[in-house]
CSV table of C-alpha atoms and ligand atoms in Angstrom, one decimal:
chain,number,residue,atom,x,y,z
A,1,MET,CA,22.2,72.4,93.4
A,2,GLU,CA,25.3,72.9,91.2
A,3,LYS,CA,25.2,70.5,88.3
A,4,THR,CA,28.3,68.4,87.4
A,5,ILE,CA,29.3,68.0,83.7
A,6,LYS,CA,31.3,64.9,83.2
A,7,ILE,CA,34.0,64.8,80.5
A,8,GLY,CA,36.0,61.9,79.1
A,9,ILE,CA,39.4,62.7,77.5
A,10,LEU,CA,40.7,60.6,74.6
A,11,GLY,CA,44.5,61.1,74.9
A,12,LEU,CA,46.5,62.4,77.8
A,13,GLY,CA,49.7,63.7,76.0
A,14,THR,CA,50.9,67.3,75.7
A,15,VAL,CA,47.4,68.9,75.3
A,16,GLY,CA,45.4,66.4,77.4
A,17,THR,CA,47.8,67.0,80.3
A,18,GLY,CA,47.4,70.8,79.9
A,19,VAL,CA,43.6,70.5,80.0
A,20,VAL,CA,43.7,68.5,83.2
A,21,LYS,CA,46.1,71.0,84.8
A,22,ILE,CA,44.0,74.0,83.9
A,23,LEU,CA,40.8,72.3,85.1
A,24,LYS,CA,42.5,71.5,88.4
A,25,LYS,CA,44.1,74.9,88.9
A,26,ASN,CA,41.1,77.1,88.0
A,27,GLN,CA,38.4,74.6,89.2
A,28,GLU,CA,36.5,77.1,91.3
A,29,ASP,CA,36.5,80.0,88.9
A,30,ILE,CA,35.5,77.7,86.0
A,31,ALA,CA,32.5,76.4,88.0
A,32,LYS,CA,31.5,80.0,88.9
A,33,LYS,CA,31.8,81.2,85.3
A,34,VAL,CA,29.7,78.4,83.8
A,35,GLY,CA,27.4,77.6,86.7
A,36,ALA,CA,28.4,73.9,86.8
A,37,LYS,CA,31.3,71.8,88.0
A,38,ILE,CA,33.4,70.3,85.2
A,39,GLU,CA,34.8,66.9,86.2
A,40,VAL,CA,37.1,64.6,84.3
A,41,THR,CA,35.9,61.0,84.8
A,42,LYS,CA,38.2,59.0,82.6
A,43,ALA,CA,41.1,59.4,80.2
A,44,LEU,CA,42.1,57.0,77.4
A,45,VAL,CA,45.8,56.3,76.9
A,46,ARG,CA,47.9,53.7,75.1
A,47,SER,CA,50.3,53.0,78.0
A,48,LEU,CA,49.2,52.6,81.6
A,49,ASP,CA,52.9,52.7,82.8
A,50,LYS,CA,53.7,56.4,82.1
A,51,GLU,CA,53.6,59.0,84.9
A,52,ARG,CA,50.4,60.9,84.5
A,53,VAL,CA,48.6,64.0,85.7
A,54,LEU,CA,45.6,61.7,86.7
A,55,PRO,CA,45.7,58.7,89.1
A,56,LYS,CA,45.9,55.3,87.5
A,57,GLU,CA,42.3,54.3,88.3
A,58,MET,CA,41.1,57.2,86.1
A,59,LEU,CA,43.0,55.8,83.1
A,60,THR,CA,41.9,53.3,80.6
A,61,THR,CA,43.2,51.7,77.4
A,62,ASN,CA,39.7,50.7,76.3
A,63,ALA,CA,37.9,53.5,74.4
A,64,SER,CA,34.5,52.0,75.2
A,65,ASP,CA,34.9,53.0,78.8
A,66,ILE,CA,34.5,56.6,77.7
A,67,LEU,CA,32.5,56.3,74.4
A,68,ASP,CA,29.8,54.0,75.8
A,69,ASP,CA,29.6,55.5,79.3
A,70,PRO,CA,26.1,57.0,79.6
A,71,GLU,CA,27.3,59.3,82.4
A,72,ILE,CA,29.8,61.2,80.2
A,73,ASP,CA,28.4,64.5,78.7
A,74,ILE,CA,31.4,65.7,76.6
A,75,VAL,CA,34.1,63.7,74.9
A,76,VAL,CA,37.4,65.6,74.4
A,77,GLU,CA,39.5,64.1,71.7
A,78,LEU,CA,43.2,64.9,72.0
A,79,MET,CA,44.8,61.8,70.5
A,80,GLY,CA,45.6,63.3,67.1
A,81,GLY,CA,45.9,61.6,63.7
A,82,GLU,CA,43.0,60.3,61.5
A,83,ASN,CA,42.7,56.8,63.0
A,84,PRO,CA,41.2,55.7,65.3
A,85,SER,CA,40.4,59.3,66.3
A,86,ARG,CA,37.8,59.7,63.5
A,87,ASP,CA,36.0,56.5,64.5
A,88,TYR,CA,36.0,57.4,68.1
A,89,MET,CA,34.6,60.9,67.4
A,90,VAL,CA,31.8,59.4,65.2
A,91,ARG,CA,31.0,56.9,68.0
A,92,ALA,CA,31.0,59.7,70.7
A,93,LEU,CA,28.5,61.8,68.7
A,94,SER,CA,26.4,58.7,67.7
A,95,ASN,CA,26.2,57.9,71.5
A,96,GLY,CA,24.8,61.4,72.2
A,97,LYS,CA,28.0,63.1,73.6
A,98,HIS,CA,29.1,66.6,72.7
A,99,LEU,CA,32.5,66.7,71.1
A,100,VAL,CA,35.5,69.0,71.7
A,101,THR,CA,38.7,68.3,69.6
A,102,ALA,CA,42.0,69.8,68.6
A,103,ASN,CA,42.3,67.5,65.7
A,104,LYS,CA,43.0,69.4,62.4
A,105,ASP,CA,43.7,66.2,60.5
A,106,VAL,CA,40.1,64.9,61.0
A,107,ILE,CA,38.3,68.3,60.9
A,108,ALA,CA,40.1,69.3,57.6
A,109,LYS,CA,39.1,66.0,55.9
A,110,TYR,CA,36.0,64.6,57.7
A,111,GLY,CA,34.5,67.7,59.3
A,112,LYS,CA,31.2,67.4,57.4
A,113,GLU,CA,30.7,63.8,58.6
A,114,LEU,CA,31.0,64.9,62.2
A,115,PHE,CA,28.8,68.0,61.8
A,116,ASP,CA,26.1,65.9,60.1
A,117,ILE,CA,25.9,63.4,63.0
A,118,ALA,CA,26.0,66.3,65.5
A,119,GLU,CA,23.2,68.1,63.8
A,120,LYS,CA,21.1,65.0,63.7
A,121,ASN,CA,21.6,64.3,67.4
A,122,ASN,CA,21.4,68.0,68.5
A,123,LEU,CA,25.0,68.1,69.8
A,124,ASP,CA,27.9,70.5,69.8
A,125,VAL,CA,31.2,70.1,68.0
A,126,MET,CA,34.0,72.6,68.9
A,127,PHE,CA,37.5,72.7,67.5
A,128,GLU,CA,39.0,76.0,68.4
A,129,ALA,CA,42.5,74.4,69.2
A,130,SER,CA,42.7,72.8,65.7
A,131,VAL,CA,44.0,76.1,64.2
A,132,GLY,CA,46.5,78.4,65.8
A,133,GLY,CA,46.7,76.5,69.2
A,134,GLY,CA,45.8,79.1,71.8
A,135,ILE,CA,44.9,81.9,69.4
A,136,PRO,CA,41.1,82.5,69.1
A,137,ILE,CA,40.3,82.3,65.4
A,138,ILE,CA,37.5,79.8,64.8
A,139,HIS,CA,35.1,81.6,67.1
A,140,PRO,CA,36.0,85.1,65.8
A,141,LEU,CA,35.3,83.9,62.2
A,142,LYS,CA,32.1,82.1,63.2
A,143,ASP,CA,30.7,84.8,65.5
A,144,CYS,CA,32.4,88.2,65.9
A,145,LEU,CA,33.3,88.7,62.2
A,146,ILE,CA,30.2,87.0,60.8
A,147,GLY,CA,28.7,90.2,59.4
A,148,ASN,CA,31.8,90.7,57.1
A,149,LYS,CA,32.5,89.5,53.7
A,150,ILE,CA,36.0,88.0,54.3
A,151,GLU,CA,38.3,89.4,51.7
A,152,GLU,CA,41.4,87.5,52.6
A,153,ILE,CA,42.9,85.3,55.3
A,154,MET,CA,46.7,85.2,55.4
A,155,GLY,CA,48.3,83.3,58.3
A,156,ILE,CA,51.5,82.0,59.7
A,157,ILE,CA,49.9,78.9,61.1
A,158,ASN,CA,52.8,76.6,61.6
A,159,GLY,CA,55.1,77.3,64.4
A,160,THR,CA,57.9,74.8,63.5
A,161,THR,CA,58.5,76.4,60.1
A,162,ASN,CA,58.2,79.9,61.4
A,163,TYR,CA,60.9,79.1,64.0
A,164,MET,CA,63.1,77.6,61.2
A,165,LEU,CA,62.7,80.5,58.8
A,166,THR,CA,63.3,83.1,61.7
A,167,LYS,CA,66.5,81.3,62.6
A,168,MET,CA,67.6,81.1,59.0
A,169,THR,CA,66.9,84.8,58.6
A,170,ARG,CA,68.6,85.9,61.8
A,171,GLU,CA,71.6,83.6,61.8
A,172,ASN,CA,72.3,82.8,58.2
A,173,VAL,CA,72.1,79.1,58.8
A,174,ASP,CA,71.0,76.6,56.2
A,175,TYR,CA,67.8,74.5,56.1
A,176,GLN,CA,69.3,71.2,57.3
A,177,THR,CA,71.2,72.8,60.2
A,178,VAL,CA,68.1,74.6,61.4
A,179,LEU,CA,65.9,71.5,61.0
A,180,ALA,CA,68.3,69.5,63.2
A,181,GLU,CA,68.2,72.2,65.8
A,182,ALA,CA,64.4,72.4,65.8
A,183,GLN,CA,64.2,68.7,66.3
A,184,ALA,CA,66.7,68.8,69.1
A,185,LYS,CA,64.6,71.5,70.9
A,186,GLY,CA,61.4,69.4,70.4
A,187,TYR,CA,59.8,72.0,68.1
A,188,ALA,CA,60.0,69.8,65.0
A,189,GLU,CA,58.8,66.2,65.3
A,190,ALA,CA,61.0,63.2,64.6
A,191,ASP,CA,59.2,63.0,61.2
A,192,PRO,CA,58.9,66.7,60.3
A,193,THR,CA,57.3,66.1,56.9
A,194,ALA,CA,53.9,67.5,57.6
A,195,ASP,CA,55.3,70.7,59.0
A,196,VAL,CA,58.1,71.5,56.5
A,197,GLY,CA,56.2,70.1,53.6
A,198,GLY,CA,53.3,72.5,54.4
A,199,LEU,CA,50.6,69.8,55.0
A,200,ASP,CA,50.0,71.0,58.6
A,201,ALA,CA,49.4,74.5,57.4
A,202,ALA,CA,47.2,73.2,54.6
A,203,ARG,CA,44.9,71.4,57.0
A,204,LYS,CA,44.6,74.6,59.1
A,205,ILE,CA,43.9,76.9,56.1
A,206,ALA,CA,41.3,74.5,54.8
A,207,ILE,CA,39.4,74.7,58.1
A,208,LEU,CA,39.6,78.6,58.1
A,209,ALA,CA,38.6,78.9,54.4
A,210,SER,CA,35.6,76.6,54.9
A,211,ILE,CA,34.3,78.9,57.7
A,212,ALA,CA,35.2,82.2,56.0
A,213,TYR,CA,33.7,81.3,52.6
A,214,ASN,CA,30.8,79.1,53.9
A,215,SER,CA,31.8,76.3,51.5
A,216,ARG,CA,33.4,72.9,52.4
A,217,ILE,CA,37.1,73.1,51.5
A,218,THR,CA,39.1,70.0,52.4
A,219,VAL,CA,42.9,69.6,52.7
A,220,ASP,CA,42.9,68.1,49.2
A,221,ASP,CA,41.7,71.4,47.7
A,222,VAL,CA,44.7,73.3,49.0
A,223,TYR,CA,47.7,74.0,46.7
A,224,VAL,CA,50.8,73.2,48.9
A,225,GLU,CA,54.5,74.1,48.7
A,226,GLY,CA,56.7,73.7,51.8
A,227,ILE,CA,60.0,75.3,52.9
A,228,THR,CA,62.4,72.6,52.0
A,229,LYS,CA,63.8,74.5,49.0
A,230,ILE,CA,64.5,77.8,50.8
A,231,SER,CA,68.2,78.5,50.8
A,232,PRO,CA,70.4,81.1,52.6
A,233,GLU,CA,70.7,82.8,49.2
A,234,ASP,CA,66.9,83.3,49.0
A,235,ILE,CA,66.8,84.7,52.6
A,236,ALA,CA,69.7,87.1,51.8
A,237,ASN,CA,68.0,88.2,48.5
A,238,ALA,CA,64.7,88.8,50.3
A,239,ARG,CA,66.5,90.9,52.9
A,240,GLU,CA,68.2,93.0,50.1
A,241,LEU,CA,64.9,93.6,48.4
A,242,GLY,CA,63.1,94.6,51.7
A,243,TYR,CA,61.2,91.4,52.4
A,244,VAL,CA,61.3,88.4,54.8
A,245,ILE,CA,60.3,84.9,53.8
A,246,LYS,CA,57.3,83.3,55.7
A,247,LEU,CA,55.3,80.1,55.1
A,248,LEU,CA,51.8,81.4,54.7
A,249,GLY,CA,48.4,79.9,54.4
A,250,ILE,CA,46.3,82.1,52.2
A,251,ALA,CA,42.6,82.0,51.4
A,252,LYS,CA,40.6,84.5,49.2
A,253,GLU,CA,37.8,84.5,46.8
A,254,ASP,CA,37.9,85.4,43.2
A,255,PRO,CA,34.3,86.1,41.9
A,256,GLU,CA,35.1,84.4,38.6
A,257,ASN,CA,37.4,81.6,39.5
A,258,GLY,CA,36.3,80.5,43.0
A,259,VAL,CA,38.0,80.2,46.3
A,260,GLU,CA,41.8,80.3,46.2
A,261,VAL,CA,43.4,78.2,49.0
A,262,ARG,CA,47.2,77.9,49.1
A,263,VAL,CA,50.2,77.3,51.3
A,264,HIS,CA,53.6,78.4,50.2
A,265,PRO,CA,56.7,80.3,51.2
A,266,THR,CA,56.1,84.0,50.5
A,267,PHE,CA,58.2,87.2,50.3
A,268,ILE,CA,56.4,89.6,52.7
A,269,PRO,CA,57.4,93.3,52.8
A,270,ASN,CA,59.1,94.2,56.0
A,271,SER,CA,56.4,96.8,56.6
A,272,HIS,CA,53.6,94.2,56.8
A,273,PRO,CA,52.5,93.4,60.4
A,274,ILE,CA,52.9,89.6,59.7
A,275,ALA,CA,56.6,90.1,58.8
A,276,SER,CA,57.5,90.7,62.4
A,277,VAL,CA,55.9,87.5,63.7
A,278,ASN,CA,58.9,85.4,64.6
A,279,ASP,CA,60.0,82.2,66.3
A,280,VAL,CA,57.3,79.7,67.1
A,281,PHE,CA,54.6,82.4,67.2
A,282,ASN,CA,51.6,82.2,64.8
A,283,ALA,CA,49.5,85.0,63.5
A,284,ILE,CA,46.4,85.1,61.3
A,285,PHE,CA,45.7,88.3,59.4
A,286,VAL,CA,42.1,88.6,58.4
A,287,THR,CA,40.6,91.3,56.2
A,288,GLY,CA,36.9,91.9,56.3
A,289,ASP,CA,34.9,94.3,54.1
A,290,ALA,CA,33.5,96.1,57.2
A,291,VAL,CA,36.2,95.6,59.9
A,292,GLY,CA,39.2,96.1,57.6
A,293,ASN,CA,42.5,94.5,58.7
A,294,THR,CA,42.7,92.5,61.9
A,295,MET,CA,45.5,90.3,63.2
A,296,PHE,CA,45.2,87.4,65.7
A,297,TYR,CA,48.6,86.7,67.3
A,298,GLY,CA,49.9,84.2,69.9
A,299,ARG,CA,51.2,80.8,70.6
A,300,GLY,CA,50.1,78.2,68.0
A,301,ALA,CA,51.2,75.2,70.1
A,302,GLY,CA,52.3,74.0,73.5
A,303,GLU,CA,50.7,72.4,76.5
A,304,LEU,CA,48.9,75.3,78.2
A,305,PRO,CA,48.3,77.6,75.2
A,306,THR,CA,46.6,74.8,73.3
A,307,ALA,CA,44.7,73.6,76.4
A,308,SER,CA,43.5,77.1,76.9
A,309,ALA,CA,41.5,76.9,73.6
A,310,VAL,CA,40.2,73.4,74.5
A,311,ILE,CA,39.1,74.6,78.0
A,312,GLY,CA,37.3,77.5,76.3
A,313,ASP,CA,35.4,75.0,74.1
A,314,ILE,CA,34.5,72.7,77.1
A,315,MET,CA,33.2,75.7,79.0
A,316,GLU,CA,31.1,76.9,76.1
A,317,VAL,CA,29.6,73.5,75.6
A,318,THR,CA,28.9,73.4,79.3
A,319,ARG,CA,27.1,76.8,79.1
A,320,ASN,CA,25.1,75.6,76.2
A,321,ILE,CA,24.0,72.5,78.1
A,322,GLN,CA,23.1,74.7,81.1
A,323,HIS,CA,21.0,76.9,78.8
A,324,ASP,CA,19.7,74.1,76.7
A,325,VAL,CA,20.9,75.8,73.4
A,326,LYS,CA,22.8,72.9,71.9
A,327,ALA,CA,24.1,72.7,68.3
A,328,ARG,CA,23.8,76.5,67.9
A,329,VAL,CA,26.6,76.9,65.2
A,330,LEU,CA,27.6,73.6,63.5
A,331,CYS,CA,28.3,73.3,59.8
A,332,THR,CA,28.5,76.8,58.3
A,333,CYS,CA,29.0,75.6,54.7
A,334,TYR,CA,25.7,76.4,53.1
A,335,GLU,CA,27.4,77.2,49.7
A,336,ASN,CA,29.1,74.9,47.2
A,337,LYS,CA,31.8,77.1,45.7
A,338,LYS,CA,34.4,76.0,43.1
A,339,ILE,CA,38.1,76.0,44.0
A,340,CYS,CA,40.2,78.3,41.9
A,341,PRO,CA,42.8,76.2,40.0
A,342,ILE,CA,46.4,77.4,40.9
A,343,GLU,CA,47.1,78.2,37.3
A,344,GLU,CA,44.4,81.0,37.5
A,345,SER,CA,45.7,82.5,40.7
A,346,GLN,CA,47.8,85.6,40.5
A,347,SER,CA,50.8,87.0,42.4
A,348,ALA,CA,54.2,88.6,41.9
A,349,PHE,CA,57.1,86.2,41.7
A,350,TYR,CA,60.8,86.1,42.8
A,351,VAL,CA,62.9,84.0,40.5
A,352,ARG,CA,66.6,83.1,41.1
A,353,LEU,CA,68.5,81.5,38.2
A,354,LEU,CA,72.0,80.6,37.1
A,355,VAL,CA,73.0,81.6,33.5
A,356,LYS,CA,76.1,81.6,31.4
A,357,ASP,CA,78.0,84.8,31.9
A,358,GLU,CA,78.0,86.1,28.3
A,359,PRO,CA,76.5,89.1,26.4
A,360,GLY,CA,72.8,89.1,25.5
A,361,VAL,CA,71.6,86.5,28.1
A,362,PHE,CA,69.4,88.8,30.0
A,363,ALA,CA,67.9,90.2,26.8
A,364,LYS,CA,66.8,86.7,25.8
A,365,ILE,CA,65.2,86.1,29.2
A,366,ALA,CA,63.4,89.5,29.1
A,367,GLY,CA,62.1,88.7,25.6
A,368,LEU,CA,60.5,85.4,26.8
A,369,LEU,CA,59.0,87.2,29.8
A,370,SER,CA,57.6,89.9,27.6
A,371,GLU,CA,56.0,87.2,25.3
A,372,GLU,CA,53.9,86.2,28.3
A,373,ASN,CA,53.1,89.9,29.1
A,374,ILE,CA,55.2,89.7,32.3
A,375,SER,CA,56.8,92.9,33.4
A,376,LEU,CA,59.6,93.2,35.8
A,377,ASN,CA,59.7,95.1,39.1
A,378,SER,CA,63.4,94.6,39.9
A,379,VAL,CA,66.4,92.8,38.6
A,380,ILE,CA,69.7,92.2,40.2
A,381,GLN,CA,72.8,90.4,38.9
A,382,LYS,CA,74.3,88.6,41.8
A,383,ARG,CA,77.5,86.7,42.4
A,384,LYS,CA,79.3,84.2,40.3
A,385,VAL,CA,78.6,80.5,41.0
A,386,ASN,CA,80.8,78.0,39.2
A,387,ASN,CA,81.5,80.4,36.3
A,388,CYS,CA,77.8,81.2,36.0
A,389,ALA,CA,76.1,84.4,36.8
A,390,GLU,CA,73.3,84.4,39.3
A,391,ILE,CA,70.4,86.6,38.3
A,392,VAL,CA,67.5,87.5,40.5
A,393,PHE,CA,64.3,89.2,39.3
A,394,VAL,CA,60.9,90.0,40.8
A,395,THR,CA,57.9,90.3,38.5
A,396,TYR,CA,54.7,92.4,38.9
A,397,THR,CA,51.5,90.5,39.5
A,398,VAL,CA,51.0,87.8,36.9
A,399,LYS,CA,48.8,84.7,36.4
A,400,ASN,CA,50.5,81.6,37.7
A,401,ALA,CA,50.0,79.9,34.2
A,402,ALA,CA,51.9,82.8,32.5
A,403,ILE,CA,54.9,82.6,34.8
A,404,ARG,CA,55.0,78.8,34.5
A,405,GLU,CA,54.9,79.0,30.7
A,406,ALA,CA,57.7,81.7,30.6
A,407,LEU,CA,59.9,79.8,33.0
A,408,ALA,CA,59.6,76.6,31.0
A,409,LYS,CA,60.8,78.5,27.9
A,410,ILE,CA,63.6,80.2,29.9
A,411,GLU,CA,64.8,76.9,31.4
A,412,ALA,CA,65.1,75.5,27.8
A,413,LEU,CA,67.5,78.2,26.8
A,414,PRO,CA,71.0,76.8,26.3
A,415,VAL,CA,72.5,79.7,28.2
A,416,VAL,CA,70.4,79.0,31.3
A,417,THR,CA,72.1,76.5,33.7
A,418,GLU,CA,69.3,76.2,36.2
A,419,ILE,CA,66.2,77.9,37.7
A,420,SER,CA,67.3,77.7,41.3
A,421,ASN,CA,64.1,78.9,43.0
A,422,VAL,CA,60.7,80.5,42.4
A,423,ILE,CA,58.9,82.1,45.3
A,424,ARG,CA,55.6,84.1,45.4
A,425,VAL,CA,55.8,87.8,46.5
A,426,HIS,CA,53.2,89.6,48.5
A,427,GLU,CA,53.3,93.1,47.1
A,428,ALA,CA,53.3,96.1,49.5
A,429,ASN,CA,50.0,97.5,48.2
A,430,GLU,CA,48.1,94.1,48.3
B,1,LIG,P1,50.5,63.6,72.1
B,1,LIG,O1,51.3,64.4,73.1
B,1,LIG,O2,51.2,62.7,71.1
B,1,LIG,O3,49.4,62.8,72.9
B,1,LIG,C1,48.6,61.9,72.3
B,1,LIG,C2,47.8,61.1,73.4
B,1,LIG,O4,46.9,60.3,72.9
B,1,LIG,C3,48.8,60.3,74.3
B,1,LIG,O5,48.3,60.3,75.6
B,1,LIG,C4,48.6,58.9,73.7
B,1,LIG,O6,48.7,57.9,74.7
B,1,LIG,C5,47.1,58.9,73.3
B,1,LIG,N1,46.9,58.1,72.1
B,1,LIG,C6,47.3,58.2,70.9
B,1,LIG,N2,46.9,57.2,70.1
B,1,LIG,C7,46.1,56.5,70.9
B,1,LIG,C8,45.3,55.3,70.7
B,1,LIG,N3,45.3,54.7,69.4
B,1,LIG,N4,44.7,54.7,71.7
B,1,LIG,C9,44.7,55.3,72.9
B,1,LIG,N5,45.4,56.5,73.2
B,1,LIG,C10,46.1,57.0,72.2
B,1,LIG,O7,49.6,64.7,71.2
B,1,LIG,P2,49.3,66.2,71.5
B,1,LIG,O8,50.5,67.0,71.1
B,1,LIG,O9,48.8,66.3,72.9
B,1,LIG,O10,48.2,66.5,70.4
B,1,LIG,C11,46.9,66.2,70.6
B,1,LIG,C12,46.0,66.8,69.5
B,1,LIG,O11,46.2,68.2,69.7
B,1,LIG,C13,46.4,66.5,68.1
B,1,LIG,O12,45.3,66.5,67.3
B,1,LIG,C14,47.3,67.7,67.7
B,1,LIG,O13,47.3,68.0,66.3
B,1,LIG,C15,46.5,68.8,68.4
B,1,LIG,N6,47.4,70.0,68.7
B,1,LIG,C16,48.5,69.8,69.4
B,1,LIG,C17,49.2,71.0,69.7
B,1,LIG,C18,50.5,70.8,70.5
B,1,LIG,O14,51.1,71.9,70.8
B,1,LIG,N7,50.9,69.7,70.9
B,1,LIG,C19,48.8,72.2,69.2
B,1,LIG,C20,47.7,72.3,68.5
B,1,LIG,C21,46.9,71.2,68.2
B,1,LIG,P3,50.1,57.5,75.4
B,1,LIG,O15,50.4,58.7,76.3
B,1,LIG,O16,49.9,56.3,76.2
B,1,LIG,O17,51.1,57.4,74.3
B,2,LIG,N1,53.1,71.1,64.4
B,2,LIG,C1,52.4,72.3,64.6
B,2,LIG,C2,53.3,73.6,64.4
B,2,LIG,C3,51.8,72.4,66.0
B,2,LIG,O1,54.5,73.4,64.3
B,2,LIG,O2,52.7,74.6,64.5
B,2,LIG,C4,50.5,71.7,66.1
B,2,LIG,O3,49.5,72.3,65.3
C-alpha cells in the first residue's frame, strides 16, 4: 500500500503558497516519483483572516499543532527571520521531524546547531531554497561537484540589487530613483536594507562557502559592502572601461591566509559570462579544479521558482524515508579554517576622485601609489565638477591594505577634494 508522508508548513506566504500549489498541481507525478503520497496536514500562519490556498480548518496560529503532532514526518519552515523560526526548527528536530527550510538567516548563523540536533536524532535538514531561490546550487556543491577542490565561487545572489544595477546601467537613472521603482514593483522590500546593504548576499555566500570549503563560515565572517554608493558616474565609467558593475558574493581559499568571503560591488569585464546576468536573475559561477568553470543561472526568488527548490527537498527527504537512509549528508564542515582578513585580500581597484585642476596633481597621486608598489592599469581625466577635475584610475592587483594606505595619504593631500568612490575590479584574466 502507498505510504503517506505528512508535512506541516510553518508560514503560508509567498513561498509556502507556491509549495502547496505545486503539491496540488503535480500530486500524482510526485507520488509516482517518490513512491509515496505527500500530504500537507497543517500550516502555521499569523492571521486566520487572509484568503489562503488551504481551507481554514487546515490553518493554525499555534506552532505546537505542528511541532508536537506525532503524525507529522517533515516540518517545512517558510516563515523567514531568526525568531521564532530558529526555536521552531530546533523543536521540530528535537521532536524527531525532518526539516526543510528556505531560511538563509538561520542557516547562515545557526546552521551548526540544527545539523548537530539532526545528526543526534538521525534526521535530514535540507535548505536548497536558502541560496539562489529556484537555482540548484547547494545540492551540486554537496554532491555533483564533491570531487573537486573548489577554486572560487562568484555569484550574483541578490535579485533586488541586480535589478537595480541593471536598470541604472540601461537607463542611466540614479540609485534613489531606481530603489523607489524596485519598491513600487515589489522587488525591493519596504525596508530594503538587507538587500542594498549586502547582508542578504552575505548570508548566502556564507552558506555556499561553508559547503565549498568544508569549514563553518557564518555571516559575521563575511566582509560586506552594499550598492548604496554606486552613482551614475561609476556606471558610465565602468561602461567606458569595458565593464559592468554587479554586486557579487565571492568565496575563495588562499593557502596562507585562509578562506576569503566577501560581498561588494565589482567591475566585471563585459566578456565574463556573469556580466550578462541581468534584471532579477541570479547566477553562481563555480570553478572547480577538475570541472573548470560552471555557471548556475535562474530565478533567485519568487513564489514558484523558490517553491520548486523546496519541493525538491521535500521529495528527497521522502525518498530517504522510503529507503531508510536518513541523515546521509548533514554538516560537511569537518575542517576549522581561518578567515582571511580583508586587509590581506587582493584585487584590482577602480578609484574616482575630485582634485584641484592645477599642474602636478597627478604626479603627486602617482608618487603616493608608487610608494605602496601600486601600478596603474588605466587613467582617465574626466569632466570638471565645481571647478575640480575628476580623475579615474584602475590599478593592477594589489593587497587591500596597500590601497587603503595609499588612499589615506592621497585623501590627505591639500589638492584632493574628495575620494568619490572605490570599487573592486575583477580582471579579465582572473
Ligand atoms: P512571507 O511571504 O513573508 O511569508 C511568511 C509567512 O510566515 C506568512 O504566512 C506569515 O503569516 C508566516 N509567519 C511569519 N511569522 C510568523 C510567526 N511568528 N508565527 C506564525 N506565522 C508567521 O515570506 P516568504 O517570502 O514566503 O519567505 C519565506 C522564506 O523563504 C524566508 O526565509 C525567505 O528568506 C525565503 N525565501 C523567499 C524567497 C521569495 O522569493 N519570497 C526566495 C528565497 C528564499 P501571515 O501570512 O499570517 O502573515
Ligand atoms: N531578497 C532576495 C533577493 C530574495 O532580492 O534576491 C530572497 O532571497
